[in-house]
PDB file of C-alpha atoms in Angstrom:
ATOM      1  CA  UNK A  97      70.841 108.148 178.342  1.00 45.00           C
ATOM      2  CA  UNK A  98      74.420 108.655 179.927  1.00 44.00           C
ATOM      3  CA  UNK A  99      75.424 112.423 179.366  1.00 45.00           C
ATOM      4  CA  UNK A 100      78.835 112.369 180.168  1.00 46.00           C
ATOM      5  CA  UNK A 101      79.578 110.507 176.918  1.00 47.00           C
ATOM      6  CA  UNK A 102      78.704 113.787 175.154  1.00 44.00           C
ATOM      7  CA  UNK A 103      81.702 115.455 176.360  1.00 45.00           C
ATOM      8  CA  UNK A 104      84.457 112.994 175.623  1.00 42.00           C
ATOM      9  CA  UNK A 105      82.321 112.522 171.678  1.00 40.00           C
ATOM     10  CA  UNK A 106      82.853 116.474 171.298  1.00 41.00           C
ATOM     11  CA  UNK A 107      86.896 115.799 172.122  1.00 44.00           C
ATOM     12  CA  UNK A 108      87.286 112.871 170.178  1.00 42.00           C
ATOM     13  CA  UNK A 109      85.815 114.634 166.989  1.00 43.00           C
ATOM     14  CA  UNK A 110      87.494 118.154 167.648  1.00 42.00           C
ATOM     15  CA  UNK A 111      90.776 116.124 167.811  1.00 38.00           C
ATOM     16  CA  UNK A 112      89.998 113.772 165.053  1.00 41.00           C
ATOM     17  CA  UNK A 113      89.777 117.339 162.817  1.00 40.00           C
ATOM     18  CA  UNK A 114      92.956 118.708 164.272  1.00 38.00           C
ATOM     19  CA  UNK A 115      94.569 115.204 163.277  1.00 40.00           C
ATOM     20  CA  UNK A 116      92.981 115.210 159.893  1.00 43.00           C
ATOM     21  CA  UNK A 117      93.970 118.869 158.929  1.00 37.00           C
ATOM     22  CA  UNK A 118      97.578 118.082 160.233  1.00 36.00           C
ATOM     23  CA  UNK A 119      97.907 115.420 158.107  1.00 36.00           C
ATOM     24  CA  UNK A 120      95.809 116.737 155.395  1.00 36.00           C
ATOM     25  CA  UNK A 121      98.678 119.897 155.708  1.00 38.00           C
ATOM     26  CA  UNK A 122     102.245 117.386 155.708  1.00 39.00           C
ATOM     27  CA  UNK A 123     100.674 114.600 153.269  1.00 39.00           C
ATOM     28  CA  UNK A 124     101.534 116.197 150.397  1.00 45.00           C
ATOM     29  CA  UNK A 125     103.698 119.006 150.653  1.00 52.00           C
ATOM     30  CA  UNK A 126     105.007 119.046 146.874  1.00 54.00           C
ATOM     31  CA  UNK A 127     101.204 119.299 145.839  1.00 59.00           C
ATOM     32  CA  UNK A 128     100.807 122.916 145.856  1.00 74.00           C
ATOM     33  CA  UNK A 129     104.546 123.897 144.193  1.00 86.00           C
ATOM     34  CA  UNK A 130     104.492 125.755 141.987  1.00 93.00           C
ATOM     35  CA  UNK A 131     107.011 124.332 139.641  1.00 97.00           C
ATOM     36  CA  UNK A 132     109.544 125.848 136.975  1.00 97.00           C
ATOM     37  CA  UNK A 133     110.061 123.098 134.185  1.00 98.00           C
ATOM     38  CA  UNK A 134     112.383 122.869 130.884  1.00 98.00           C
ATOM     39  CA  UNK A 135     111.832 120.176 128.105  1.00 98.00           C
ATOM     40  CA  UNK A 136     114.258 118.612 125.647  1.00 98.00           C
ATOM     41  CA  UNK A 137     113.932 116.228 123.340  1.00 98.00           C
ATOM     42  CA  UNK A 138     116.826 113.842 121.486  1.00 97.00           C
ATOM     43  CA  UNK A 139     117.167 111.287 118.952  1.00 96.00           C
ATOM     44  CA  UNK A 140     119.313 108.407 119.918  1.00 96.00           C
ATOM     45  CA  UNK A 141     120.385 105.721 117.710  1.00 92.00           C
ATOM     46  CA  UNK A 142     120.693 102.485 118.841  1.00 89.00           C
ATOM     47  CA  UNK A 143     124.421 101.703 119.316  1.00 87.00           C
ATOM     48  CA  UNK A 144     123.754  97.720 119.545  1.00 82.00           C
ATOM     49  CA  UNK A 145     122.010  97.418 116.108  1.00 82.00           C
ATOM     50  CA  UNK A 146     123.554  98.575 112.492  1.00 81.00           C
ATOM     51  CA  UNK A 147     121.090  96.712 110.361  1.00 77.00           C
ATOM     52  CA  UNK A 148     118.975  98.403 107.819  1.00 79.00           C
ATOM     53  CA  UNK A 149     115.801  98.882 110.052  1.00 77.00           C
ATOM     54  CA  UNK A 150     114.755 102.236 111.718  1.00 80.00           C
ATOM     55  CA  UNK A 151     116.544 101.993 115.047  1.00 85.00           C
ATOM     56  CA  UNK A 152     116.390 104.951 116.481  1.00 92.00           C
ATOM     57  CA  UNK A 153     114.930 106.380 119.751  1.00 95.00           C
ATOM     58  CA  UNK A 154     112.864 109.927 120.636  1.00 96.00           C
ATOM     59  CA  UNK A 155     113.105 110.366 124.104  1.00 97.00           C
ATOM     60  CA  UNK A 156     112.011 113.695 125.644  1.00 98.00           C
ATOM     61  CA  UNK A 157     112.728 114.554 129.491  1.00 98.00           C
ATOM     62  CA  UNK A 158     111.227 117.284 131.355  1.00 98.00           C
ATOM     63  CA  UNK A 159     112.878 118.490 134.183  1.00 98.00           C
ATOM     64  CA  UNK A 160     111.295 120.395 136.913  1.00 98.00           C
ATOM     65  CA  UNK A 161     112.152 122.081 140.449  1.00 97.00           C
ATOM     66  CA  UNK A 162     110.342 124.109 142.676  1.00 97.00           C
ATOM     67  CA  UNK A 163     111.210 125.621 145.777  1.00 96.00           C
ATOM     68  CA  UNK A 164     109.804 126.116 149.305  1.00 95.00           C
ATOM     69  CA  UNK A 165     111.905 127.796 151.997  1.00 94.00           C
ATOM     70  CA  UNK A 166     114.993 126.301 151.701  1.00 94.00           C
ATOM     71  CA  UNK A 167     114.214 123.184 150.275  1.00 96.00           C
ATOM     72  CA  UNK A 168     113.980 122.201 146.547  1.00 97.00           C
ATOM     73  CA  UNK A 169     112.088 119.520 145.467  1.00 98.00           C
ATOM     74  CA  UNK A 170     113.003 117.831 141.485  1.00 98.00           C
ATOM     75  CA  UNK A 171     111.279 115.478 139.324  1.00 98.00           C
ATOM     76  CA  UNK A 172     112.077 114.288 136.097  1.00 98.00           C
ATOM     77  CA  UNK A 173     108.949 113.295 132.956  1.00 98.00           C
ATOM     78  CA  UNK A 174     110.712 110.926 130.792  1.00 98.00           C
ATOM     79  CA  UNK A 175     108.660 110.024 127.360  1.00 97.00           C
ATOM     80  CA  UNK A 176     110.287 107.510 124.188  1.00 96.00           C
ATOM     81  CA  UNK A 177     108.767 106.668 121.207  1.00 93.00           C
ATOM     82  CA  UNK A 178     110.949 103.692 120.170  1.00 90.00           C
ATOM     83  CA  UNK A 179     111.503 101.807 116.888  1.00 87.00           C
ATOM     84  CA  UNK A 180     109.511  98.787 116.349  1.00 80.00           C
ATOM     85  CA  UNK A 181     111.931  95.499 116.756  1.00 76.00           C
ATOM     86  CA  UNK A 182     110.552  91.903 115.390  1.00 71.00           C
ATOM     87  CA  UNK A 183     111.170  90.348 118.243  1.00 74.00           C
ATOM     88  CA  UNK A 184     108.770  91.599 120.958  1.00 73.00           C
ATOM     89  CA  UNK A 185     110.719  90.385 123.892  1.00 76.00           C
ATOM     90  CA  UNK A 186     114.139  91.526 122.564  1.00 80.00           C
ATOM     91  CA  UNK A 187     116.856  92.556 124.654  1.00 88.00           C
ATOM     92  CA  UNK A 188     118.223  96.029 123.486  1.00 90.00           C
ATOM     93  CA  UNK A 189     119.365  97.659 126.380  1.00 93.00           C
ATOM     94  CA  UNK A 190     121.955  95.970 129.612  1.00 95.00           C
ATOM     95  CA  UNK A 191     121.068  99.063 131.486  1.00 96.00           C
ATOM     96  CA  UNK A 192     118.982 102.156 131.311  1.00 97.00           C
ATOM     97  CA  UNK A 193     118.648 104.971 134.050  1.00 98.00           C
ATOM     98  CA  UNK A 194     117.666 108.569 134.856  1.00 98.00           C
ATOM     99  CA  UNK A 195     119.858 110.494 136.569  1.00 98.00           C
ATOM    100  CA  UNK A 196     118.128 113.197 138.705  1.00 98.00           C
ATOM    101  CA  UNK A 197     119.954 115.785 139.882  1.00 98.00           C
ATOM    102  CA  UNK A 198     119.703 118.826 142.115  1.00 97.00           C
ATOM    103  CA  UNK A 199     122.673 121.447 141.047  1.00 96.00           C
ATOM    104  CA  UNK A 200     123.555 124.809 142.680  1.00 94.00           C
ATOM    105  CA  UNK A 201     124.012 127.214 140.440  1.00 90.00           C
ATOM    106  CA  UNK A 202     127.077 128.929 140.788  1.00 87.00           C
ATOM    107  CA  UNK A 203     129.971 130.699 138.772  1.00 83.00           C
ATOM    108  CA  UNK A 204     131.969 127.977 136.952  1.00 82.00           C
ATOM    109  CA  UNK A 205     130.946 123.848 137.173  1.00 87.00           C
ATOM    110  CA  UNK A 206     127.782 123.504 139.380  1.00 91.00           C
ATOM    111  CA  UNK A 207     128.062 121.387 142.142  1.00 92.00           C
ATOM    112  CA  UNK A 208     125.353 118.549 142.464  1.00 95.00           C
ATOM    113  CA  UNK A 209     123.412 118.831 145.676  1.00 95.00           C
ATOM    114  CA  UNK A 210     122.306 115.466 145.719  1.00 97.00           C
ATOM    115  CA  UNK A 211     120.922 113.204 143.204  1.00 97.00           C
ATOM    116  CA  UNK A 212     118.980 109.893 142.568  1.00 98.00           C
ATOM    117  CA  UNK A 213     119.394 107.130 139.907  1.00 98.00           C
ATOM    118  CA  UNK A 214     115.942 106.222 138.250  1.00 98.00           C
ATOM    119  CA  UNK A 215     116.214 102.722 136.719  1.00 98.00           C
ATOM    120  CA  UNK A 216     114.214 102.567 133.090  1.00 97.00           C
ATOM    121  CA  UNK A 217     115.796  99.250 131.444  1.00 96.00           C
ATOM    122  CA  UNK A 218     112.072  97.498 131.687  1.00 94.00           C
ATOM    123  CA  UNK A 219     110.186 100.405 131.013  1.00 94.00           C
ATOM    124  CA  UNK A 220     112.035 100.880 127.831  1.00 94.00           C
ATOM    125  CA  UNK A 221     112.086  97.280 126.175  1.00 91.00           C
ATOM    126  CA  UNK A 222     108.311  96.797 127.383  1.00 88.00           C
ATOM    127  CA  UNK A 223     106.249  97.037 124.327  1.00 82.00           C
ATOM    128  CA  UNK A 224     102.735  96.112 123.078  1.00 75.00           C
ATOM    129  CA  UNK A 225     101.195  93.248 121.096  1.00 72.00           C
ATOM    130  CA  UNK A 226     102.628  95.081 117.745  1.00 74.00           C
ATOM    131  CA  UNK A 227     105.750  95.680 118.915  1.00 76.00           C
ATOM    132  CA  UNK A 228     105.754  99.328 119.580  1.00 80.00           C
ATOM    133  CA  UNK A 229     108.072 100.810 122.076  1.00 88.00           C
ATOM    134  CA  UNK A 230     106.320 103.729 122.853  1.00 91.00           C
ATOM    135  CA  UNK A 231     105.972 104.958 127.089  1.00 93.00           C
ATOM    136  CA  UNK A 232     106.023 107.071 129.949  1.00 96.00           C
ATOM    137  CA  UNK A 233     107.412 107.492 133.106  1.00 97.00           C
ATOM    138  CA  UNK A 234     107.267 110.594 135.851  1.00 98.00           C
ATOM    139  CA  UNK A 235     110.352 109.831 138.540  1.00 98.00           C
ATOM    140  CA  UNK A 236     109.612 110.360 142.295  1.00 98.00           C
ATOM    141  CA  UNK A 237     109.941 113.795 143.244  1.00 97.00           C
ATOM    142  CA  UNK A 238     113.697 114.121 145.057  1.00 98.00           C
ATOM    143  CA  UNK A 239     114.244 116.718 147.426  1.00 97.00           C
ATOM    144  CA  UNK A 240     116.961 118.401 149.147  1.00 96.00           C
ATOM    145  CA  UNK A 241     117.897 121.796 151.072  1.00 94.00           C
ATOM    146  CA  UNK A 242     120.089 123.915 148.334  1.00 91.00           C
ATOM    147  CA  UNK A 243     120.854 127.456 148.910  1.00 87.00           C
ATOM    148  CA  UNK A 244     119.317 129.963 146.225  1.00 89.00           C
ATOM    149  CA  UNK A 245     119.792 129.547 142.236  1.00 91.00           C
ATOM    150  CA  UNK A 246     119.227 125.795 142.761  1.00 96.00           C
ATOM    151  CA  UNK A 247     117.985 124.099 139.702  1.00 97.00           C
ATOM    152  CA  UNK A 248     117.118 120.291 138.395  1.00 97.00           C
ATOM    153  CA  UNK A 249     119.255 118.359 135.840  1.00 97.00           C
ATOM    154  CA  UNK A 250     118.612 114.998 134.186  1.00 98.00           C
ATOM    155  CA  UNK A 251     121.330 112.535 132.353  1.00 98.00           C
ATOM    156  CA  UNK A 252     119.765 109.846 130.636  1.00 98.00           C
ATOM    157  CA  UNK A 253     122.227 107.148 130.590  1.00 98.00           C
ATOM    158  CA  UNK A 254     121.703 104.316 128.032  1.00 97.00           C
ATOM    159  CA  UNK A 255     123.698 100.869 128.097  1.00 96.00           C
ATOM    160  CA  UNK A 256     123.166  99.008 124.714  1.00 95.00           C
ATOM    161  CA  UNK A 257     122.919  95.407 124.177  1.00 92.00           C
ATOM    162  CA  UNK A 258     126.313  94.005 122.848  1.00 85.00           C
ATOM    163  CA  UNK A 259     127.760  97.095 121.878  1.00 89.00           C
ATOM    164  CA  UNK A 260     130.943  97.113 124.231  1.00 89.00           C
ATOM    165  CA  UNK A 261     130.539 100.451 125.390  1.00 92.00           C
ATOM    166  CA  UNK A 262     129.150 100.394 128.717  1.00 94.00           C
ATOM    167  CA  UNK A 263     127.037 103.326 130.129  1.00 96.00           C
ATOM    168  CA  UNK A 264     126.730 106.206 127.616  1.00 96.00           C
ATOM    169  CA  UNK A 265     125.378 109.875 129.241  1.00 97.00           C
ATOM    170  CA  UNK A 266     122.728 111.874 127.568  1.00 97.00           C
ATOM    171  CA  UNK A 267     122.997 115.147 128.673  1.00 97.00           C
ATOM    172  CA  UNK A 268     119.215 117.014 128.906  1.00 97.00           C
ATOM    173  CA  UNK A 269     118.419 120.454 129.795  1.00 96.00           C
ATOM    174  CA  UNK A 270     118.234 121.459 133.236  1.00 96.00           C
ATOM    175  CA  UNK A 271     115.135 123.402 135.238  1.00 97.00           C
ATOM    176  CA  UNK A 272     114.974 127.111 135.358  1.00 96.00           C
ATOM    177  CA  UNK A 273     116.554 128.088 138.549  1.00 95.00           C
ATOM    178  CA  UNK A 274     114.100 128.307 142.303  1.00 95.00           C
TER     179      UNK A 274
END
């Protein structure tokens, strides 16, 4: 049996450790935030239909931040519970985003840090076998380094099918400040 393999195993492993609890530390830095969150909830009526079916939609956003150091991380939970439509595969929307924000909190307008638009268009019209609109989506977590009294914001914007109107901004409540 060769001996001098023994030494160069024992490196191998105590790097392989080192490696895996420096990766196992910068994989997931957001993990262990603790996070400050505000939800609101409103109902939206579809601008594109004005027929005598239930058209309108429940969407709820919670908005979160959390801070470490100087950096604050944001992330948006976005649930609907929309109308049922006869035609499964309609089109009701020509655009749908989430606007997620990091603001500064400061005397007078806030001034957005930085922000990401989160699109939602499929998300929205995809609906089950009975037509339900009903869903879920959690945006990827945005980051960004924001002095203190930094806080997240989300705009739901909503484009409707043939209405003429374009983009139309839903304003939700932002995150406690971090």
């Amino acid at each position: 049996m060769n001996t001098t393999k023994y030494p160069l195993l024992v490196a191998t492993a105590a790097l392989a450790v080192l490696f895996g609890m420096i990766s196992a530390a910068t994989a997931t830095p957001t993990a262990a935030l603790g996070y400050r969150c505000s939800t609101s909830t409103q109902t939206i009526d579809d601008a594109g239909y004005s027929g005598p079916a239930p058209d309108n939609w429940d969407i709820k956003i919670q908005t979160c931040a959390a801070r470490s150091g100087s950096t604050v991380y944001a992330y948006a939970d976005i649930r609907w519970n929309g109308p049922f439509y006869s035609n499964q595969n309609a089109t009701i929307f020509d655009g749908a985003k989430v606007r997620l924000q990091i603001m500064a909190s400061r005397e007078g307008t806030d001034p957005v840090v930085t922000e990401r638009d989160f699109q939602l268009k499929d998300r929205l019209e995809t609906a089950t076998s009975s037509g339900d609109r009903d869903g879920h989506y959690r945006t990827p977590t945005i980051s960004h380094r924001a002095g203190s009294g930094a806080y997240a914001n989300a705009v739901l914007y909503l484009d409707w099918h043939k209405d003429g109107h374009g983009y139309q901004g839903h304003d939700y409540k932002g995150s406690p400040t971090v």
